[in-house]
Amino acid sequence: VQLVESGGGFIQPGGSLRLSCAASGFTFGDFTMNWVRQPPGKGLEWISAIFGNSGHIGYADSVKGRFTISRDNAKKSLYLEMRNLRAEDTAVYYCAKDILIGTGSGFDWGQGSLVTVSS
Amino acid sequence: QSALTQPASVSGSLGQSITISCTGTNSDVGAYDYVSWYQHHPGKAPRLIIYDVNNRPSGVSNRFSGSKSGNTASLTISGLQAEDEAHYYCCSYTSSSTPLYVFGSGSRVTVL
């Protein structure tokens, strides 16, 4: 399993950014994919999940209405569109794959992509 | 939904055993056997070390073990080694759709 995030960077408050996660080493379309973030010096926070067939999507309250998760199974890629970014969105964003199909058992992780929101 | 409660820091000497607790509610830890534990060295990707309460992924040392009683899960590291010094996070699937998962507050393990 390999998960490689990209698209992070420095953005001003109110701006938008799109993160991508390129997956390999498994049948991408079979697995639920997630985004998890870690603000500097703080713990991990689950922020969004999308089922394999995109039939179910969930968000944490902290990002609902501002962030949109999507996937392209043909390209084996996961995305996170982030809008109206705030300083508190500053974090390392991890792409995380459910380790088993159809359960909430745990995650495999990418290396993360740093997003810094600051004026 | 609040983060699961973990001790901020746990320490032990080389070769000793330590246990990290993870306390949630009957909507998360107590509701499912979907508790996982992650080892996190700064600057690296978190590493899954326990899933489904007490299962180890392939390649994870049998010095790591997990358990659960009611709303509290635990991670035990036996035969503590220098490379075990890291942050450890528990995680639970929840009965809510938001959030779908809740993480623990994290525990810093120091090897004396």
PDB file of N, CA, C and O in Angstrom, chain B residues 29-105:
ATOM      1  N   VAL B  29     -16.026   3.749  21.873  1.00  0.00           N
ATOM      2  CA  VAL B  29     -15.255   2.586  22.348  1.00  0.00           C
ATOM      3  C   VAL B  29     -16.167   1.469  22.833  1.00  0.00           C
ATOM      4  O   VAL B  29     -15.940   0.283  22.523  1.00  0.00           O
ATOM      5  N   GLY B  30     -17.192   1.826  23.571  1.00  0.00           N
ATOM      6  CA  GLY B  30     -18.074   0.817  24.134  1.00  0.00           C
ATOM      7  C   GLY B  30     -19.063   0.216  23.158  1.00  0.00           C
ATOM      8  O   GLY B  30     -19.676  -0.816  23.444  1.00  0.00           O
ATOM      9  N   ALA B  31     -19.186   0.850  21.984  1.00  0.00           N
ATOM     10  CA  ALA B  31     -20.208   0.427  21.039  1.00  0.00           C
ATOM     11  C   ALA B  31     -19.721  -0.634  20.063  1.00  0.00           C
ATOM     12  O   ALA B  31     -20.516  -1.455  19.598  1.00  0.00           O
ATOM     13  N   TYR B  32     -18.451  -0.587  19.710  1.00  0.00           N
ATOM     14  CA  TYR B  32     -17.913  -1.490  18.690  1.00  0.00           C
ATOM     15  C   TYR B  32     -16.542  -2.012  19.109  1.00  0.00           C
ATOM     16  O   TYR B  32     -15.840  -1.384  19.888  1.00  0.00           O
ATOM     17  N   ASP B  33     -16.163  -3.112  18.514  1.00  0.00           N
ATOM     18  CA  ASP B  33     -14.791  -3.606  18.684  1.00  0.00           C
ATOM     19  C   ASP B  33     -13.903  -3.075  17.551  1.00  0.00           C
ATOM     20  O   ASP B  33     -13.079  -3.796  16.996  1.00  0.00           O
ATOM     21  N   TYR B  34     -14.098  -1.814  17.223  1.00  0.00           N
ATOM     22  CA  TYR B  34     -13.306  -1.154  16.180  1.00  0.00           C
ATOM     23  C   TYR B  34     -12.410  -0.097  16.823  1.00  0.00           C
ATOM     24  O   TYR B  34     -12.500   1.094  16.518  1.00  0.00           O
ATOM     25  N   VAL B  35     -11.540  -0.563  17.706  1.00  0.00           N
ATOM     26  CA  VAL B  35     -10.555   0.323  18.308  1.00  0.00           C
ATOM     27  C   VAL B  35      -9.200   0.010  17.691  1.00  0.00           C
ATOM     28  O   VAL B  35      -8.804  -1.162  17.596  1.00  0.00           O
ATOM     29  N   SER B  36      -8.525   1.042  17.269  1.00  0.00           N
ATOM     30  CA  SER B  36      -7.193   0.881  16.676  1.00  0.00           C
ATOM     31  C   SER B  36      -6.202   1.777  17.417  1.00  0.00           C
ATOM     32  O   SER B  36      -6.593   2.742  18.085  1.00  0.00           O
ATOM     33  N   TRP B  37      -4.932   1.413  17.300  1.00  0.00           N
ATOM     34  CA  TRP B  37      -3.862   2.176  17.945  1.00  0.00           C
ATOM     35  C   TRP B  37      -2.785   2.487  16.912  1.00  0.00           C
ATOM     36  O   TRP B  37      -2.471   1.654  16.049  1.00  0.00           O
ATOM     37  N   TYR B  38      -2.210   3.688  17.036  1.00  0.00           N
ATOM     38  CA  TYR B  38      -1.205   4.153  16.101  1.00  0.00           C
ATOM     39  C   TYR B  38       0.020   4.659  16.851  1.00  0.00           C
ATOM     40  O   TYR B  38      -0.101   5.348  17.870  1.00  0.00           O
ATOM     41  N   GLN B  39       1.169   4.323  16.298  1.00  0.00           N
ATOM     42  CA  GLN B  39       2.443   4.851  16.773  1.00  0.00           C
ATOM     43  C   GLN B  39       2.840   5.980  15.830  1.00  0.00           C
ATOM     44  O   GLN B  39       2.794   5.809  14.610  1.00  0.00           O
ATOM     45  N   HIS B  40       3.242   7.122  16.389  1.00  0.00           N
ATOM     46  CA  HIS B  40       3.552   8.267  15.552  1.00  0.00           C
ATOM     47  C   HIS B  40       4.857   8.909  15.987  1.00  0.00           C
ATOM     48  O   HIS B  40       4.943   9.491  17.071  1.00  0.00           O
ATOM     49  N   HIS B  41       5.850   8.772  15.127  1.00  0.00           N
ATOM     50  CA  HIS B  41       7.095   9.498  15.325  1.00  0.00           C
ATOM     51  C   HIS B  41       6.978  10.821  14.573  1.00  0.00           C
ATOM     52  O   HIS B  41       6.503  10.841  13.430  1.00  0.00           O
ATOM     53  N   PRO B  42       7.387  11.925  15.188  1.00  0.00           N
ATOM     54  CA  PRO B  42       7.255  13.236  14.554  1.00  0.00           C
ATOM     55  C   PRO B  42       7.850  13.265  13.154  1.00  0.00           C
ATOM     56  O   PRO B  42       8.949  12.745  12.921  1.00  0.00           O
ATOM     57  N   GLY B  43       7.096  13.837  12.219  1.00  0.00           N
ATOM     58  CA  GLY B  43       7.574  13.961  10.853  1.00  0.00           C
ATOM     59  C   GLY B  43       7.352  12.736   9.997  1.00  0.00           C
ATOM     60  O   GLY B  43       7.660  12.746   8.801  1.00  0.00           O
ATOM     61  N   LYS B  44       6.821  11.686  10.609  1.00  0.00           N
ATOM     62  CA  LYS B  44       6.567  10.461   9.849  1.00  0.00           C
ATOM     63  C   LYS B  44       5.069  10.194   9.797  1.00  0.00           C
ATOM     64  O   LYS B  44       4.278  10.808  10.503  1.00  0.00           O
ATOM     65  N   ALA B  45       4.689   9.249   8.959  1.00  0.00           N
ATOM     66  CA  ALA B  45       3.292   8.832   8.909  1.00  0.00           C
ATOM     67  C   ALA B  45       2.952   8.018  10.148  1.00  0.00           C
ATOM     68  O   ALA B  45       3.784   7.232  10.620  1.00  0.00           O
ATOM     69  N   PRO B  46       1.753   8.190  10.692  1.00  0.00           N
ATOM     70  CA  PRO B  46       1.327   7.290  11.773  1.00  0.00           C
ATOM     71  C   PRO B  46       1.388   5.851  11.294  1.00  0.00           C
ATOM     72  O   PRO B  46       1.184   5.564  10.108  1.00  0.00           O
ATOM     73  N   ARG B  47       1.644   4.943  12.233  1.00  0.00           N
ATOM     74  CA  ARG B  47       1.773   3.528  11.903  1.00  0.00           C
ATOM     75  C   ARG B  47       0.744   2.751  12.709  1.00  0.00           C
ATOM     76  O   ARG B  47       0.698   2.865  13.934  1.00  0.00           O
ATOM     77  N   LEU B  48      -0.069   1.954  12.020  1.00  0.00           N
ATOM     78  CA  LEU B  48      -1.063   1.118  12.692  1.00  0.00           C
ATOM     79  C   LEU B  48      -0.350  -0.006  13.430  1.00  0.00           C
ATOM     80  O   LEU B  48       0.432  -0.759  12.830  1.00  0.00           O
ATOM     81  N   ILE B  49      -0.616  -0.155  14.728  1.00  0.00           N
ATOM     82  CA  ILE B  49      -0.003  -1.236  15.494  1.00  0.00           C
ATOM     83  C   ILE B  49      -1.024  -2.207  16.088  1.00  0.00           C
ATOM     84  O   ILE B  49      -0.691  -3.348  16.394  1.00  0.00           O
ATOM     85  N   ILE B  50      -2.264  -1.760  16.240  1.00  0.00           N
ATOM     86  CA  ILE B  50      -3.344  -2.620  16.732  1.00  0.00           C
ATOM     87  C   ILE B  50      -4.626  -2.226  16.010  1.00  0.00           C
ATOM     88  O   ILE B  50      -4.921  -1.038  15.856  1.00  0.00           O
ATOM     89  N   TYR B  51      -5.391  -3.224  15.555  1.00  0.00           N
ATOM     90  CA  TYR B  51      -6.709  -2.943  14.996  1.00  0.00           C
ATOM     91  C   TYR B  51      -7.727  -3.909  15.595  1.00  0.00           C
ATOM     92  O   TYR B  51      -7.360  -4.966  16.113  1.00  0.00           O
ATOM     93  N   ASP B  52      -8.991  -3.555  15.511  1.00  0.00           N
ATOM     94  CA  ASP B  52     -10.064  -4.381  16.079  1.00  0.00           C
ATOM     95  C   ASP B  52      -9.727  -4.798  17.520  1.00  0.00           C
ATOM     96  O   ASP B  52      -9.833  -5.982  17.870  1.00  0.00           O
ATOM     97  N   VAL B  53      -9.341  -3.828  18.299  1.00  0.00           N
ATOM     98  CA  VAL B  53      -9.068  -3.953  19.744  1.00  0.00           C
ATOM     99  C   VAL B  53      -7.761  -4.670  20.052  1.00  0.00           C
ATOM    100  O   VAL B  53      -6.961  -4.189  20.851  1.00  0.00           O
ATOM    101  N   ASN B  54      -7.556  -5.857  19.445  1.00  0.00           N
ATOM    102  CA  ASN B  54      -6.428  -6.680  19.905  1.00  0.00           C
ATOM    103  C   ASN B  54      -5.721  -7.432  18.785  1.00  0.00           C
ATOM    104  O   ASN B  54      -5.051  -8.443  19.048  1.00  0.00           O
ATOM    105  N   ASN B  55      -5.840  -6.964  17.554  1.00  0.00           N
ATOM    106  CA  ASN B  55      -5.176  -7.629  16.434  1.00  0.00           C
ATOM    107  C   ASN B  55      -3.959  -6.821  15.973  1.00  0.00           C
ATOM    108  O   ASN B  55      -4.030  -5.598  15.852  1.00  0.00           O
ATOM    109  N   ARG B  56      -2.885  -7.525  15.696  1.00  0.00           N
ATOM    110  CA  ARG B  56      -1.665  -6.879  15.204  1.00  0.00           C
ATOM    111  C   ARG B  56      -1.535  -7.083  13.704  1.00  0.00           C
ATOM    112  O   ARG B  56      -1.645  -8.219  13.218  1.00  0.00           O
ATOM    113  N   PRO B  57      -1.286  -5.997  12.958  1.00  0.00           N
ATOM    114  CA  PRO B  57      -0.987  -6.168  11.530  1.00  0.00           C
ATOM    115  C   PRO B  57       0.317  -6.951  11.363  1.00  0.00           C
ATOM    116  O   PRO B  57       1.162  -7.001  12.268  1.00  0.00           O
ATOM    117  N   SER B  58       0.460  -7.532  10.192  1.00  0.00           N
ATOM    118  CA  SER B  58       1.685  -8.239   9.874  1.00  0.00           C
ATOM    119  C   SER B  58       2.885  -7.313  10.036  1.00  0.00           C
ATOM    120  O   SER B  58       2.852  -6.153   9.606  1.00  0.00           O
ATOM    121  N   GLY B  59       3.923  -7.801  10.691  1.00  0.00           N
ATOM    122  CA  GLY B  59       5.140  -7.021  10.847  1.00  0.00           C
ATOM    123  C   GLY B  59       5.233  -6.236  12.141  1.00  0.00           C
ATOM    124  O   GLY B  59       6.293  -5.680  12.446  1.00  0.00           O
ATOM    125  N   VAL B  60       4.139  -6.169  12.883  1.00  0.00           N
ATOM    126  CA  VAL B  60       4.166  -5.453  14.166  1.00  0.00           C
ATOM    127  C   VAL B  60       4.592  -6.420  15.268  1.00  0.00           C
ATOM    128  O   VAL B  60       4.074  -7.537  15.364  1.00  0.00           O
ATOM    129  N   SER B  61       5.486  -5.966  16.095  1.00  0.00           N
ATOM    130  CA  SER B  61       6.033  -6.797  17.160  1.00  0.00           C
ATOM    131  C   SER B  61       4.939  -7.277  18.112  1.00  0.00           C
ATOM    132  O   SER B  61       3.988  -6.553  18.421  1.00  0.00           O
ATOM    133  N   ASN B  62       5.097  -8.514  18.591  1.00  0.00           N
ATOM    134  CA  ASN B  62       4.134  -9.046  19.560  1.00  0.00           C
ATOM    135  C   ASN B  62       4.339  -8.436  20.953  1.00  0.00           C
ATOM    136  O   ASN B  62       3.674  -8.826  21.918  1.00  0.00           O
ATOM    137  N   ARG B  63       5.252  -7.481  21.059  1.00  0.00           N
ATOM    138  CA  ARG B  63       5.368  -6.718  22.307  1.00  0.00           C
ATOM    139  C   ARG B  63       4.205  -5.730  22.473  1.00  0.00           C
ATOM    140  O   ARG B  63       3.979  -5.214  23.565  1.00  0.00           O
ATOM    141  N   PHE B  64       3.495  -5.493  21.379  1.00  0.00           N
ATOM    142  CA  PHE B  64       2.328  -4.614  21.423  1.00  0.00           C
ATOM    143  C   PHE B  64       1.063  -5.464  21.534  1.00  0.00           C
ATOM    144  O   PHE B  64       0.864  -6.401  20.764  1.00  0.00           O
ATOM    145  N   SER B  65       0.209  -5.129  22.501  1.00  0.00           N
ATOM    146  CA  SER B  65      -1.047  -5.854  22.647  1.00  0.00           C
ATOM    147  C   SER B  65      -2.143  -4.893  23.064  1.00  0.00           C
ATOM    148  O   SER B  65      -1.885  -3.854  23.680  1.00  0.00           O
ATOM    149  N   GLY B  66      -3.372  -5.244  22.700  1.00  0.00           N
ATOM    150  CA  GLY B  66      -4.506  -4.377  23.008  1.00  0.00           C
ATOM    151  C   GLY B  66      -5.608  -5.143  23.701  1.00  0.00           C
ATOM    152  O   GLY B  66      -5.712  -6.367  23.588  1.00  0.00           O
ATOM    153  N   SER B  67      -6.444  -4.392  24.403  1.00  0.00           N
ATOM    154  CA  SER B  67      -7.591  -4.980  25.083  1.00  0.00           C
ATOM    155  C   SER B  67      -8.661  -3.914  25.256  1.00  0.00           C
ATOM    156  O   SER B  67      -8.425  -2.725  24.988  1.00  0.00           O
ATOM    157  N   LYS B  68      -9.818  -4.353  25.705  1.00  0.00           N
ATOM    158  CA  LYS B  68     -10.921  -3.401  25.943  1.00  0.00           C
ATOM    159  C   LYS B  68     -11.834  -3.940  27.025  1.00  0.00           C
ATOM    160  O   LYS B  68     -12.109  -5.143  27.081  1.00  0.00           O
ATOM    161  N   SER B  69     -12.294  -3.028  27.859  1.00  0.00           N
ATOM    162  CA  SER B  69     -13.302  -3.366  28.863  1.00  0.00           C
ATOM    163  C   SER B  69     -14.268  -2.202  28.954  1.00  0.00           C
ATOM    164  O   SER B  69     -13.877  -1.086  29.331  1.00  0.00           O
ATOM    165  N   GLY B  70     -15.501  -2.457  28.586  1.00  0.00           N
ATOM    166  CA  GLY B  70     -16.500  -1.396  28.607  1.00  0.00           C
ATOM    167  C   GLY B  70     -16.131  -0.262  27.674  1.00  0.00           C
ATOM    168  O   GLY B  70     -15.896  -0.470  26.491  1.00  0.00           O
ATOM    169  N   ASN B  71     -16.038   0.932  28.218  1.00  0.00           N
ATOM    170  CA  ASN B  71     -15.740   2.111  27.412  1.00  0.00           C
ATOM    171  C   ASN B  71     -14.256   2.474  27.401  1.00  0.00           C
ATOM    172  O   ASN B  71     -13.889   3.559  26.928  1.00  0.00           O
ATOM    173  N   THR B  72     -13.418   1.590  27.931  1.00  0.00           N
ATOM    174  CA  THR B  72     -11.986   1.865  28.001  1.00  0.00           C
ATOM    175  C   THR B  72     -11.184   0.796  27.274  1.00  0.00           C
ATOM    176  O   THR B  72     -11.324  -0.396  27.544  1.00  0.00           O
ATOM    177  N   ALA B  73     -10.361   1.250  26.351  1.00  0.00           N
ATOM    178  CA  ALA B  73      -9.423   0.378  25.656  1.00  0.00           C
ATOM    179  C   ALA B  73      -8.031   0.623  26.213  1.00  0.00           C
ATOM    180  O   ALA B  73      -7.759   1.692  26.790  1.00  0.00           O
ATOM    181  N   SER B  74      -7.156  -0.347  26.028  1.00  0.00           N
ATOM    182  CA  SER B  74      -5.789  -0.220  26.549  1.00  0.00           C
ATOM    183  C   SER B  74      -4.787  -0.787  25.560  1.00  0.00           C
ATOM    184  O   SER B  74      -5.070  -1.759  24.861  1.00  0.00           O
ATOM    185  N   LEU B  75      -3.632  -0.153  25.537  1.00  0.00           N
ATOM    186  CA  LEU B  75      -2.492  -0.630  24.757  1.00  0.00           C
ATOM    187  C   LEU B  75      -1.368  -0.937  25.732  1.00  0.00           C
ATOM    188  O   LEU B  75      -1.021  -0.083  26.555  1.00  0.00           O
ATOM    189  N   THR B  76      -0.829  -2.140  25.657  1.00  0.00           N
ATOM    190  CA  THR B  76       0.297  -2.515  26.492  1.00  0.00           C
ATOM    191  C   THR B  76       1.522  -2.724  25.616  1.00  0.00           C
ATOM    192  O   THR B  76       1.447  -3.400  24.588  1.00  0.00           O
ATOM    193  N   ILE B  77       2.611  -2.111  26.016  1.00  0.00           N
ATOM    194  CA  ILE B  77       3.896  -2.328  25.362  1.00  0.00           C
ATOM    195  C   ILE B  77       4.782  -3.051  26.369  1.00  0.00           C
ATOM    196  O   ILE B  77       5.072  -2.506  27.441  1.00  0.00           O
ATOM    197  N   SER B  78       5.157  -4.258  26.025  1.00  0.00           N
ATOM    198  CA  SER B  78       6.011  -5.024  26.935  1.00  0.00           C
ATOM    199  C   SER B  78       7.444  -5.000  26.422  1.00  0.00           C
ATOM    200  O   SER B  78       7.700  -4.765  25.243  1.00  0.00           O
ATOM    201  N   GLY B  79       8.389  -5.240  27.326  1.00  0.00           N
ATOM    202  CA  GLY B  79       9.796  -5.239  26.929  1.00  0.00           C
ATOM    203  C   GLY B  79      10.179  -3.933  26.247  1.00  0.00           C
ATOM    204  O   GLY B  79      10.749  -3.928  25.169  1.00  0.00           O
ATOM    205  N   LEU B  80       9.882  -2.825  26.897  1.00  0.00           N
ATOM    206  CA  LEU B  80      10.039  -1.490  26.315  1.00  0.00           C
ATOM    207  C   LEU B  80      11.435  -1.313  25.705  1.00  0.00           C
ATOM    208  O   LEU B  80      12.461  -1.655  26.321  1.00  0.00           O
ATOM    209  N   GLN B  81      11.465  -0.783  24.474  1.00  0.00           N
ATOM    210  CA  GLN B  81      12.719  -0.539  23.768  1.00  0.00           C
ATOM    211  C   GLN B  81      12.837   0.937  23.412  1.00  0.00           C
ATOM    212  O   GLN B  81      11.828   1.653  23.342  1.00  0.00           O
ATOM    213  N   ALA B  82      14.046   1.366  23.154  1.00  0.00           N
ATOM    214  CA  ALA B  82      14.288   2.780  22.868  1.00  0.00           C
ATOM    215  C   ALA B  82      13.459   3.262  21.686  1.00  0.00           C
ATOM    216  O   ALA B  82      12.953   4.390  21.693  1.00  0.00           O
ATOM    217  N   GLU B  83      13.290   2.416  20.684  1.00  0.00           N
ATOM    218  CA  GLU B  83      12.551   2.829  19.486  1.00  0.00           C
ATOM    219  C   GLU B  83      11.040   2.938  19.724  1.00  0.00           C
ATOM    220  O   GLU B  83      10.307   3.407  18.851  1.00  0.00           O
ATOM    221  N   ASP B  84      10.588   2.517  20.894  1.00  0.00           N
ATOM    222  CA  ASP B  84       9.169   2.659  21.217  1.00  0.00           C
ATOM    223  C   ASP B  84       8.824   4.085  21.642  1.00  0.00           C
ATOM    224  O   ASP B  84       7.646   4.433  21.779  1.00  0.00           O
ATOM    225  N   GLU B  85       9.836   4.898  21.851  1.00  0.00           N
ATOM    226  CA  GLU B  85       9.592   6.290  22.253  1.00  0.00           C
ATOM    227  C   GLU B  85       8.933   7.030  21.095  1.00  0.00           C
ATOM    228  O   GLU B  85       9.514   7.185  20.020  1.00  0.00           O
ATOM    229  N   ALA B  86       7.688   7.450  21.304  1.00  0.00           N
ATOM    230  CA  ALA B  86       6.865   8.044  20.252  1.00  0.00           C
ATOM    231  C   ALA B  86       5.564   8.519  20.878  1.00  0.00           C
ATOM    232  O   ALA B  86       5.344   8.359  22.073  1.00  0.00           O
ATOM    233  N   HIS B  87       4.718   9.105  20.041  1.00  0.00           N
ATOM    234  CA  HIS B  87       3.353   9.398  20.455  1.00  0.00           C
ATOM    235  C   HIS B  87       2.453   8.236  20.036  1.00  0.00           C
ATOM    236  O   HIS B  87       2.651   7.634  18.976  1.00  0.00           O
ATOM    237  N   TYR B  88       1.478   7.940  20.872  1.00  0.00           N
ATOM    238  CA  TYR B  88       0.538   6.856  20.591  1.00  0.00           C
ATOM    239  C   TYR B  88      -0.888   7.396  20.657  1.00  0.00           C
ATOM    240  O   TYR B  88      -1.242   8.116  21.591  1.00  0.00           O
ATOM    241  N   TYR B  89      -1.667   7.041  19.641  1.00  0.00           N
ATOM    242  CA  TYR B  89      -3.054   7.496  19.561  1.00  0.00           C
ATOM    243  C   TYR B  89      -3.984   6.297  19.434  1.00  0.00           C
ATOM    244  O   TYR B  89      -3.722   5.385  18.644  1.00  0.00           O
ATOM    245  N   CYS B  90      -5.073   6.327  20.194  1.00  0.00           N
ATOM    246  CA  CYS B  90      -6.133   5.360  19.963  1.00  0.00           C
ATOM    247  C   CYS B  90      -7.170   5.997  19.025  1.00  0.00           C
ATOM    248  O   CYS B  90      -7.177   7.218  18.826  1.00  0.00           O
ATOM    249  N   CYS B  91      -7.990   5.157  18.464  1.00  0.00           N
ATOM    250  CA  CYS B  91      -9.030   5.627  17.549  1.00  0.00           C
ATOM    251  C   CYS B  91     -10.195   4.662  17.622  1.00  0.00           C
ATOM    252  O   CYS B  91      -9.999   3.447  17.728  1.00  0.00           O
ATOM    253  N   SER B  92     -11.403   5.183  17.575  1.00  0.00           N
ATOM    254  CA  SER B  92     -12.587   4.336  17.591  1.00  0.00           C
ATOM    255  C   SER B  92     -13.577   4.760  16.522  1.00  0.00           C
ATOM    256  O   SER B  92     -13.791   5.959  16.295  1.00  0.00           O
ATOM    257  N   TYR B  93     -14.165   3.776  15.887  1.00  0.00           N
ATOM    258  CA  TYR B  93     -15.331   4.014  15.041  1.00  0.00           C
ATOM    259  C   TYR B  93     -16.453   4.452  15.967  1.00  0.00           C
ATOM    260  O   TYR B  93     -16.503   4.059  17.135  1.00  0.00           O
ATOM    261  N   THR B  94     -17.371   5.301  15.456  1.00  0.00           N
ATOM    262  CA  THR B  94     -18.446   5.777  16.319  1.00  0.00           C
ATOM    263  C   THR B  94     -19.811   5.413  15.747  1.00  0.00           C
ATOM    264  O   THR B  94     -19.939   5.072  14.569  1.00  0.00           O
ATOM    265  N   SER B  95     -20.800   5.533  16.577  1.00  0.00           N
ATOM    266  CA  SER B  95     -22.159   5.246  16.143  1.00  0.00           C
ATOM    267  C   SER B  95     -22.798   6.447  15.443  1.00  0.00           C
ATOM    268  O   SER B  95     -23.930   6.352  14.972  1.00  0.00           O
ATOM    269  N   SER B  96     -22.062   7.524  15.360  1.00  0.00           N
ATOM    270  CA  SER B  96     -22.546   8.729  14.694  1.00  0.00           C
ATOM    271  C   SER B  96     -21.954   8.798  13.290  1.00  0.00           C
ATOM    272  O   SER B  96     -20.917   8.194  13.018  1.00  0.00           O
ATOM    273  N   SER B  97     -22.601   9.534  12.417  1.00  0.00           N
ATOM    274  CA  SER B  97     -22.012   9.736  11.091  1.00  0.00           C
ATOM    275  C   SER B  97     -21.078  10.927  11.075  1.00  0.00           C
ATOM    276  O   SER B  97     -20.314  11.133  10.143  1.00  0.00           O
ATOM    277  N   THR B  98     -21.142  11.723  12.158  1.00  0.00           N
ATOM    278  CA  THR B  98     -20.223  12.839  12.272  1.00  0.00           C
ATOM    279  C   THR B  98     -19.853  13.082  13.728  1.00  0.00           C
ATOM    280  O   THR B  98     -20.674  13.548  14.513  1.00  0.00           O
ATOM    281  N   PRO B  99     -18.630  12.747  14.147  1.00  0.00           N
ATOM    282  CA  PRO B  99     -17.642  12.176  13.253  1.00  0.00           C
ATOM    283  C   PRO B  99     -17.817  10.672  13.096  1.00  0.00           C
ATOM    284  O   PRO B  99     -18.403  10.025  13.952  1.00  0.00           O
ATOM    285  N   LEU B 100     -17.257  10.147  12.030  1.00  0.00           N
ATOM    286  CA  LEU B 100     -17.327   8.711  11.817  1.00  0.00           C
ATOM    287  C   LEU B 100     -16.326   7.986  12.705  1.00  0.00           C
ATOM    288  O   LEU B 100     -16.547   6.860  13.123  1.00  0.00           O
ATOM    289  N   TYR B 101     -15.187   8.677  12.943  1.00  0.00           N
ATOM    290  CA  TYR B 101     -14.150   8.159  13.824  1.00  0.00           C
ATOM    291  C   TYR B 101     -13.760   9.250  14.815  1.00  0.00           C
ATOM    292  O   TYR B 101     -13.818  10.436  14.502  1.00  0.00           O
ATOM    293  N   VAL B 102     -13.329   8.824  15.993  1.00  0.00           N
ATOM    294  CA  VAL B 102     -12.808   9.769  16.975  1.00  0.00           C
ATOM    295  C   VAL B 102     -11.458   9.247  17.459  1.00  0.00           C
ATOM    296  O   VAL B 102     -11.302   8.043  17.715  1.00  0.00           O
ATOM    297  N   PHE B 103     -10.489  10.157  17.537  1.00  0.00           N
ATOM    298  CA  PHE B 103      -9.156   9.799  17.998  1.00  0.00           C
ATOM    299  C   PHE B 103      -8.982  10.151  19.473  1.00  0.00           C
ATOM    300  O   PHE B 103      -9.690  11.005  20.018  1.00  0.00           O
ATOM    301  N   GLY B 104      -8.023   9.498  20.084  1.00  0.00           N
ATOM    302  CA  GLY B 104      -7.620   9.862  21.426  1.00  0.00           C
ATOM    303  C   GLY B 104      -6.783  11.122  21.415  1.00  0.00           C
ATOM    304  O   GLY B 104      -6.296  11.565  20.365  1.00  0.00           O
ATOM    305  N   SER B 105      -6.597  11.680  22.593  1.00  0.00           N
ATOM    306  CA  SER B 105      -5.841  12.917  22.742  1.00  0.00           C
ATOM    307  C   SER B 105      -4.337  12.711  22.567  1.00  0.00           C
ATOM    308  O   SER B 105      -3.595  13.678  22.420  1.00  0.00           O
TER     309      SER B 105
END
